[in-house]
């Protein structure tokens, strides 16, 4: 049986909750274009790239923009989002995450980040968690967004680990699809009714430990 040699984590909704900041920033874009963005509609943006998110928002509002204008709106959104992220502190790390990562370190299991965000490194610095990650594969490196497996395959390659020895932690359907397409064990963070393709689903890390992961993986 394969053993766990590396764990790859999404950022938003897994390590830290920046969803509220994304929503505020994207809602402002929608409002500036003359329509609103609901929390339910915002769920459609989870785990995908900035420009893909903008395309979804434009389709919701029935708005057509030139490529130049789309880039301008996306850039403005990111600037607003980063302003909001300046409020972040280590206290914004989701419950149990640091303990879980410390346990992985103690077992010599490699740790990487796989996120569509282009701001991943900035956020990890803000919450004082950069030191945990041996590689960061983010929106600045990938050319294909989730559900394409590229982000996690690059992470595995960076960590010199075969996919079957990797575990991915994701809160988005697209991320789970990405992990499974990469041939990796997928842990969903959230609800079983949504993350139906995950190998296991847990509510979060506050009551989930590495020992539980090893049992689920079959070790």
PDB file of C-alpha atoms in Angstrom:
ATOM      1  CA  UNK A   1       0.000   0.000   0.000  1.00  0.00           C
ATOM      2  CA  UNK A   2       1.247   3.548  -0.750  1.00  0.00           C
ATOM      3  CA  UNK A   3       2.314   5.625   2.225  1.00  0.00           C
ATOM      4  CA  UNK A   4       1.691   9.344   2.681  1.00  0.00           C
ATOM      5  CA  UNK A   5       4.851  11.246   1.774  1.00  0.00           C
ATOM      6  CA  UNK A   6       3.443  14.693   0.981  1.00  0.00           C
ATOM      7  CA  UNK A   7       0.396  16.817   1.714  1.00  0.00           C
ATOM      8  CA  UNK A   8      -0.738  19.606  -0.611  1.00  0.00           C
ATOM      9  CA  UNK A   9      -3.090  22.291   0.678  1.00  0.00           C
ATOM     10  CA  UNK A  10      -5.370  24.765  -1.006  1.00  0.00           C
ATOM     11  CA  UNK A  11      -5.234  28.172   0.681  1.00  0.00           C
ATOM     12  CA  UNK A  12      -8.629  29.875   0.783  1.00  0.00           C
ATOM     13  CA  UNK A  13     -11.093  27.973   2.938  1.00  0.00           C
ATOM     14  CA  UNK A  14      -8.500  25.404   4.032  1.00  0.00           C
ATOM     15  CA  UNK A  15      -5.617  27.283   5.666  1.00  0.00           C
ATOM     16  CA  UNK A  16      -7.307  30.651   6.070  1.00  0.00           C
ATOM     17  CA  UNK A  17     -10.741  32.071   5.323  1.00  0.00           C
ATOM     18  CA  UNK A  18     -10.341  34.914   2.869  1.00  0.00           C
ATOM     19  CA  UNK A  19     -13.705  34.214   1.240  1.00  0.00           C
ATOM     20  CA  UNK A  20     -15.272  37.252   2.885  1.00  0.00           C
ATOM     21  CA  UNK A  21     -12.589  39.512   1.414  1.00  0.00           C
ATOM     22  CA  UNK A  22     -13.024  38.031  -2.060  1.00  0.00           C
ATOM     23  CA  UNK A  23     -16.780  38.492  -1.799  1.00  0.00           C
ATOM     24  CA  UNK A  24     -16.544  42.122  -0.729  1.00  0.00           C
ATOM     25  CA  UNK A  25     -14.112  42.897  -3.557  1.00  0.00           C
ATOM     26  CA  UNK A  26     -16.045  41.021  -6.256  1.00  0.00           C
ATOM     27  CA  UNK A  27     -19.361  42.482  -5.080  1.00  0.00           C
ATOM     28  CA  UNK A  28     -17.901  45.961  -5.528  1.00  0.00           C
ATOM     29  CA  UNK A  29     -16.987  45.064  -9.114  1.00  0.00           C
ATOM     30  CA  UNK A  30     -20.554  43.894  -9.735  1.00  0.00           C
ATOM     31  CA  UNK A  31     -22.051  46.974  -8.072  1.00  0.00           C
ATOM     32  CA  UNK A  32     -19.825  49.245 -10.159  1.00  0.00           C
ATOM     33  CA  UNK A  33     -21.213  47.508 -13.247  1.00  0.00           C
ATOM     34  CA  UNK A  34     -24.803  48.053 -12.116  1.00  0.00           C
ATOM     35  CA  UNK A  35     -25.868  44.757 -10.512  1.00  0.00           C
ATOM     36  CA  UNK A  36     -25.431  42.826  -7.263  1.00  0.00           C
ATOM     37  CA  UNK A  37     -23.610  39.602  -6.372  1.00  0.00           C
ATOM     38  CA  UNK A  38     -25.209  37.340  -3.795  1.00  0.00           C
ATOM     39  CA  UNK A  39     -23.375  35.075  -1.364  1.00  0.00           C
ATOM     40  CA  UNK A  40     -24.829  32.087  -3.205  1.00  0.00           C
ATOM     41  CA  UNK A  41     -23.493  33.337  -6.536  1.00  0.00           C
ATOM     42  CA  UNK A  42     -20.121  33.944  -4.880  1.00  0.00           C
ATOM     43  CA  UNK A  43     -19.888  30.183  -4.210  1.00  0.00           C
ATOM     44  CA  UNK A  44     -19.455  29.716  -7.966  1.00  0.00           C
ATOM     45  CA  UNK A  45     -16.105  31.508  -7.740  1.00  0.00           C
ATOM     46  CA  UNK A  46     -14.474  29.106  -5.277  1.00  0.00           C
ATOM     47  CA  UNK A  47     -11.211  27.564  -6.388  1.00  0.00           C
ATOM     48  CA  UNK A  48     -10.973  29.212  -9.805  1.00  0.00           C
ATOM     49  CA  UNK A  49      -8.764  31.933 -11.232  1.00  0.00           C
ATOM     50  CA  UNK A  50      -9.343  35.674 -11.119  1.00  0.00           C
ATOM     51  CA  UNK A  51     -10.191  36.072 -14.799  1.00  0.00           C
ATOM     52  CA  UNK A  52     -12.461  33.016 -14.790  1.00  0.00           C
ATOM     53  CA  UNK A  53     -14.236  34.491 -11.761  1.00  0.00           C
ATOM     54  CA  UNK A  54     -14.716  37.777 -13.570  1.00  0.00           C
ATOM     55  CA  UNK A  55     -16.183  35.973 -16.599  1.00  0.00           C
ATOM     56  CA  UNK A  56     -18.735  34.259 -14.330  1.00  0.00           C
ATOM     57  CA  UNK A  57     -19.660  37.575 -12.704  1.00  0.00           C
ATOM     58  CA  UNK A  58     -20.083  39.251 -16.085  1.00  0.00           C
ATOM     59  CA  UNK A  59     -22.342  36.410 -17.225  1.00  0.00           C
ATOM     60  CA  UNK A  60     -24.438  36.815 -14.060  1.00  0.00           C
ATOM     61  CA  UNK A  61     -24.898  40.506 -14.797  1.00  0.00           C
ATOM     62  CA  UNK A  62     -25.285  40.043 -18.540  1.00  0.00           C
ATOM     63  CA  UNK A  63     -22.391  42.448 -19.091  1.00  0.00           C
ATOM     64  CA  UNK A  64     -19.897  42.300 -21.967  1.00  0.00           C
ATOM     65  CA  UNK A  65     -16.509  44.023 -21.601  1.00  0.00           C
ATOM     66  CA  UNK A  66     -13.463  44.322 -23.829  1.00  0.00           C
ATOM     67  CA  UNK A  67     -10.375  42.330 -22.830  1.00  0.00           C
ATOM     68  CA  UNK A  68      -8.657  45.559 -21.826  1.00  0.00           C
ATOM     69  CA  UNK A  69     -11.562  46.564 -19.596  1.00  0.00           C
ATOM     70  CA  UNK A  70     -11.733  43.075 -18.068  1.00  0.00           C
ATOM     71  CA  UNK A  71      -8.063  43.271 -17.122  1.00  0.00           C
ATOM     72  CA  UNK A  72      -8.628  46.710 -15.574  1.00  0.00           C
ATOM     73  CA  UNK A  73     -11.612  45.528 -13.520  1.00  0.00           C
ATOM     74  CA  UNK A  74      -9.762  42.399 -12.350  1.00  0.00           C
ATOM     75  CA  UNK A  75      -6.734  44.479 -11.360  1.00  0.00           C
ATOM     76  CA  UNK A  76      -8.938  46.884  -9.392  1.00  0.00           C
ATOM     77  CA  UNK A  77     -10.599  43.940  -7.658  1.00  0.00           C
ATOM     78  CA  UNK A  78      -7.246  42.498  -6.647  1.00  0.00           C
ATOM     79  CA  UNK A  79      -6.030  45.840  -5.298  1.00  0.00           C
ATOM     80  CA  UNK A  80      -9.184  46.139  -3.172  1.00  0.00           C
ATOM     81  CA  UNK A  81      -8.809  42.531  -2.014  1.00  0.00           C
ATOM     82  CA  UNK A  82      -5.189  43.098  -0.979  1.00  0.00           C
ATOM     83  CA  UNK A  83      -6.208  46.206   0.975  1.00  0.00           C
ATOM     84  CA  UNK A  84      -8.694  44.075   2.884  1.00  0.00           C
ATOM     85  CA  UNK A  85      -6.054  41.363   3.441  1.00  0.00           C
ATOM     86  CA  UNK A  86      -3.852  43.889   5.253  1.00  0.00           C
ATOM     87  CA  UNK A  87      -6.240  43.373   8.167  1.00  0.00           C
ATOM     88  CA  UNK A  88      -5.204  39.711   8.431  1.00  0.00           C
ATOM     89  CA  UNK A  89      -3.151  38.390  11.348  1.00  0.00           C
ATOM     90  CA  UNK A  90      -2.039  34.907  12.475  1.00  0.00           C
ATOM     91  CA  UNK A  91      -5.352  34.720  14.363  1.00  0.00           C
ATOM     92  CA  UNK A  92      -7.127  34.413  11.002  1.00  0.00           C
ATOM     93  CA  UNK A  93      -5.656  30.949  10.429  1.00  0.00           C
ATOM     94  CA  UNK A  94      -8.477  28.413  10.561  1.00  0.00           C
ATOM     95  CA  UNK A  95      -8.793  26.372  13.794  1.00  0.00           C
ATOM     96  CA  UNK A  96      -6.478  23.383  14.149  1.00  0.00           C
ATOM     97  CA  UNK A  97      -4.418  24.061  11.015  1.00  0.00           C
ATOM     98  CA  UNK A  98      -1.142  24.896  12.802  1.00  0.00           C
ATOM     99  CA  UNK A  99      -1.393  21.830  15.029  1.00  0.00           C
ATOM    100  CA  UNK A 100      -2.025  19.639  11.985  1.00  0.00           C
ATOM    101  CA  UNK A 101       0.939  21.064  10.080  1.00  0.00           C
ATOM    102  CA  UNK A 102       3.174  20.676  13.135  1.00  0.00           C
ATOM    103  CA  UNK A 103       2.170  17.005  13.296  1.00  0.00           C
ATOM    104  CA  UNK A 104       3.018  16.543   9.609  1.00  0.00           C
ATOM    105  CA  UNK A 105       6.434  18.108  10.205  1.00  0.00           C
ATOM    106  CA  UNK A 106       7.029  15.794  13.171  1.00  0.00           C
ATOM    107  CA  UNK A 107       6.353  12.790  10.918  1.00  0.00           C
ATOM    108  CA  UNK A 108       8.632  14.157   8.149  1.00  0.00           C
ATOM    109  CA  UNK A 109       5.712  14.442   5.718  1.00  0.00           C
ATOM    110  CA  UNK A 110       6.401  17.111   3.105  1.00  0.00           C
ATOM    111  CA  UNK A 111       4.060  20.107   2.873  1.00  0.00           C
ATOM    112  CA  UNK A 112       3.141  22.141  -0.197  1.00  0.00           C
ATOM    113  CA  UNK A 113       0.570  24.712  -1.245  1.00  0.00           C
ATOM    114  CA  UNK A 114      -1.547  24.438  -4.393  1.00  0.00           C
ATOM    115  CA  UNK A 115      -3.713  27.498  -4.957  1.00  0.00           C
ATOM    116  CA  UNK A 116      -5.178  29.478  -7.846  1.00  0.00           C
ATOM    117  CA  UNK A 117      -4.468  32.653  -5.884  1.00  0.00           C
ATOM    118  CA  UNK A 118      -1.706  34.943  -7.125  1.00  0.00           C
ATOM    119  CA  UNK A 119      -1.490  36.377  -3.607  1.00  0.00           C
ATOM    120  CA  UNK A 120      -0.794  33.143  -1.742  1.00  0.00           C
ATOM    121  CA  UNK A 121       2.704  34.059  -0.588  1.00  0.00           C
ATOM    122  CA  UNK A 122       1.558  37.497   0.639  1.00  0.00           C
ATOM    123  CA  UNK A 123      -1.235  35.932   2.683  1.00  0.00           C
ATOM    124  CA  UNK A 124       1.039  33.252   4.167  1.00  0.00           C
ATOM    125  CA  UNK A 125       3.385  36.008   5.324  1.00  0.00           C
ATOM    126  CA  UNK A 126       0.478  37.937   6.898  1.00  0.00           C
ATOM    127  CA  UNK A 127      -0.620  34.894   8.915  1.00  0.00           C
ATOM    128  CA  UNK A 128       2.974  33.816   9.703  1.00  0.00           C
ATOM    129  CA  UNK A 129       2.725  30.429   7.981  1.00  0.00           C
ATOM    130  CA  UNK A 130       5.173  30.709   5.099  1.00  0.00           C
ATOM    131  CA  UNK A 131       7.729  28.646   7.034  1.00  0.00           C
ATOM    132  CA  UNK A 132       5.588  25.501   6.830  1.00  0.00           C
ATOM    133  CA  UNK A 133       5.560  25.166   3.043  1.00  0.00           C
ATOM    134  CA  UNK A 134       8.387  23.542   1.109  1.00  0.00           C
ATOM    135  CA  UNK A 135       6.828  24.596  -2.190  1.00  0.00           C
ATOM    136  CA  UNK A 136       4.176  27.069  -3.310  1.00  0.00           C
ATOM    137  CA  UNK A 137       2.373  26.465  -6.592  1.00  0.00           C
ATOM    138  CA  UNK A 138       0.047  29.397  -7.173  1.00  0.00           C
ATOM    139  CA  UNK A 139      -1.617  31.464  -9.866  1.00  0.00           C
ATOM    140  CA  UNK A 140       1.737  32.994 -10.787  1.00  0.00           C
ATOM    141  CA  UNK A 141       3.095  29.595 -11.856  1.00  0.00           C
ATOM    142  CA  UNK A 142       0.236  27.606 -13.328  1.00  0.00           C
ATOM    143  CA  UNK A 143      -1.096  27.983 -16.868  1.00  0.00           C
ATOM    144  CA  UNK A 144      -4.233  25.868 -16.364  1.00  0.00           C
ATOM    145  CA  UNK A 145      -6.622  26.382 -13.472  1.00  0.00           C
ATOM    146  CA  UNK A 146      -8.524  23.805 -11.449  1.00  0.00           C
ATOM    147  CA  UNK A 147     -10.136  21.354 -12.172  1.00  0.00           C
ATOM    148  CA  UNK A 148      -7.067  20.720 -14.349  1.00  0.00           C
ATOM    149  CA  UNK A 149      -4.575  18.704 -12.228  1.00  0.00           C
ATOM    150  CA  UNK A 150      -1.581  20.887 -13.146  1.00  0.00           C
ATOM    151  CA  UNK A 151      -1.350  22.730  -9.813  1.00  0.00           C
ATOM    152  CA  UNK A 152      -1.086  19.541  -7.746  1.00  0.00           C
ATOM    153  CA  UNK A 153       1.094  17.650 -10.216  1.00  0.00           C
ATOM    154  CA  UNK A 154       3.548  20.571 -10.111  1.00  0.00           C
ATOM    155  CA  UNK A 155       3.479  20.459  -6.321  1.00  0.00           C
ATOM    156  CA  UNK A 156       4.220  16.732  -6.293  1.00  0.00           C
ATOM    157  CA  UNK A 157       7.057  17.241  -8.762  1.00  0.00           C
ATOM    158  CA  UNK A 158       8.534  20.025  -6.627  1.00  0.00           C
ATOM    159  CA  UNK A 159       8.418  17.736  -3.597  1.00  0.00           C
ATOM    160  CA  UNK A 160       9.871  14.801  -5.569  1.00  0.00           C
ATOM    161  CA  UNK A 161       6.852  12.686  -4.630  1.00  0.00           C
ATOM    162  CA  UNK A 162       4.727  10.386  -6.793  1.00  0.00           C
ATOM    163  CA  UNK A 163       1.022  11.349  -6.969  1.00  0.00           C
ATOM    164  CA  UNK A 164      -0.136   8.146  -5.263  1.00  0.00           C
ATOM    165  CA  UNK A 165       1.849   9.201  -2.177  1.00  0.00           C
ATOM    166  CA  UNK A 166       0.209  12.658  -2.037  1.00  0.00           C
ATOM    167  CA  UNK A 167      -2.834  13.875  -0.123  1.00  0.00           C
ATOM    168  CA  UNK A 168      -4.690  17.022  -1.177  1.00  0.00           C
ATOM    169  CA  UNK A 169      -6.816  19.178   1.134  1.00  0.00           C
ATOM    170  CA  UNK A 170      -9.488  21.172  -0.699  1.00  0.00           C
ATOM    171  CA  UNK A 171     -12.748  22.998   0.041  1.00  0.00           C
ATOM    172  CA  UNK A 172     -13.929  23.451  -3.565  1.00  0.00           C
ATOM    173  CA  UNK A 173     -15.476  21.007  -6.026  1.00  0.00           C
ATOM    174  CA  UNK A 174     -13.030  22.106  -8.737  1.00  0.00           C
ATOM    175  CA  UNK A 175     -10.123  21.452  -6.373  1.00  0.00           C
ATOM    176  CA  UNK A 176     -11.329  17.955  -5.499  1.00  0.00           C
ATOM    177  CA  UNK A 177     -11.686  17.192  -9.215  1.00  0.00           C
ATOM    178  CA  UNK A 178      -8.148  18.474  -9.740  1.00  0.00           C
ATOM    179  CA  UNK A 179      -6.758  16.247  -6.989  1.00  0.00           C
ATOM    180  CA  UNK A 180      -8.529  13.120  -8.249  1.00  0.00           C
ATOM    181  CA  UNK A 181      -7.430  13.810 -11.838  1.00  0.00           C
ATOM    182  CA  UNK A 182      -3.868  14.002 -10.520  1.00  0.00           C
ATOM    183  CA  UNK A 183      -4.259  10.534  -8.980  1.00  0.00           C
ATOM    184  CA  UNK A 184      -4.093  11.787  -5.410  1.00  0.00           C
ATOM    185  CA  UNK A 185      -6.067  11.082  -2.235  1.00  0.00           C
ATOM    186  CA  UNK A 186      -8.511  13.966  -1.723  1.00  0.00           C
ATOM    187  CA  UNK A 187      -9.663  15.272   1.654  1.00  0.00           C
ATOM    188  CA  UNK A 188     -12.619  17.616   1.378  1.00  0.00           C
ATOM    189  CA  UNK A 189     -12.908  20.433   3.897  1.00  0.00           C
ATOM    190  CA  UNK A 190     -16.601  21.259   4.161  1.00  0.00           C
ATOM    191  CA  UNK A 191     -19.785  19.295   3.494  1.00  0.00           C
ATOM    192  CA  UNK A 192     -20.185  15.769   2.116  1.00  0.00           C
ATOM    193  CA  UNK A 193     -23.275  16.835   0.177  1.00  0.00           C
ATOM    194  CA  UNK A 194     -21.122  19.252  -1.869  1.00  0.00           C
ATOM    195  CA  UNK A 195     -17.703  17.567  -2.020  1.00  0.00           C
ATOM    196  CA  UNK A 196     -19.097  14.267  -3.230  1.00  0.00           C
ATOM    197  CA  UNK A 197     -15.976  13.167  -5.139  1.00  0.00           C
ATOM    198  CA  UNK A 198     -13.608  13.485  -2.159  1.00  0.00           C
ATOM    199  CA  UNK A 199     -12.197  10.313  -0.584  1.00  0.00           C
ATOM    200  CA  UNK A 200     -13.162  11.651   2.837  1.00  0.00           C
ATOM    201  CA  UNK A 201     -14.781  14.890   4.005  1.00  0.00           C
ATOM    202  CA  UNK A 202     -14.150  16.621   7.323  1.00  0.00           C
ATOM    203  CA  UNK A 203     -15.558  19.833   8.746  1.00  0.00           C
ATOM    204  CA  UNK A 204     -12.098  21.248   9.507  1.00  0.00           C
ATOM    205  CA  UNK A 205      -8.863  20.598  11.348  1.00  0.00           C
ATOM    206  CA  UNK A 206     -10.031  21.397  14.870  1.00  0.00           C
ATOM    207  CA  UNK A 207     -11.050  17.751  15.419  1.00  0.00           C
ATOM    208  CA  UNK A 208      -9.019  16.080  12.675  1.00  0.00           C
ATOM    209  CA  UNK A 209      -5.459  14.924  13.296  1.00  0.00           C
ATOM    210  CA  UNK A 210      -2.719  13.240  11.272  1.00  0.00           C
ATOM    211  CA  UNK A 211      -3.494   9.957  13.012  1.00  0.00           C
ATOM    212  CA  UNK A 212      -7.040  10.168  11.599  1.00  0.00           C
ATOM    213  CA  UNK A 213      -5.608  10.864   8.130  1.00  0.00           C
ATOM    214  CA  UNK A 214      -3.337   7.828   8.296  1.00  0.00           C
ATOM    215  CA  UNK A 215      -6.288   5.585   9.214  1.00  0.00           C
ATOM    216  CA  UNK A 216      -8.391   7.003   6.354  1.00  0.00           C
ATOM    217  CA  UNK A 217      -5.502   6.512   3.918  1.00  0.00           C
ATOM    218  CA  UNK A 218      -5.156   2.903   5.021  1.00  0.00           C
ATOM    219  CA  UNK A 219      -1.831   3.076   6.850  1.00  0.00           C
TER     220      UNK A 219
END
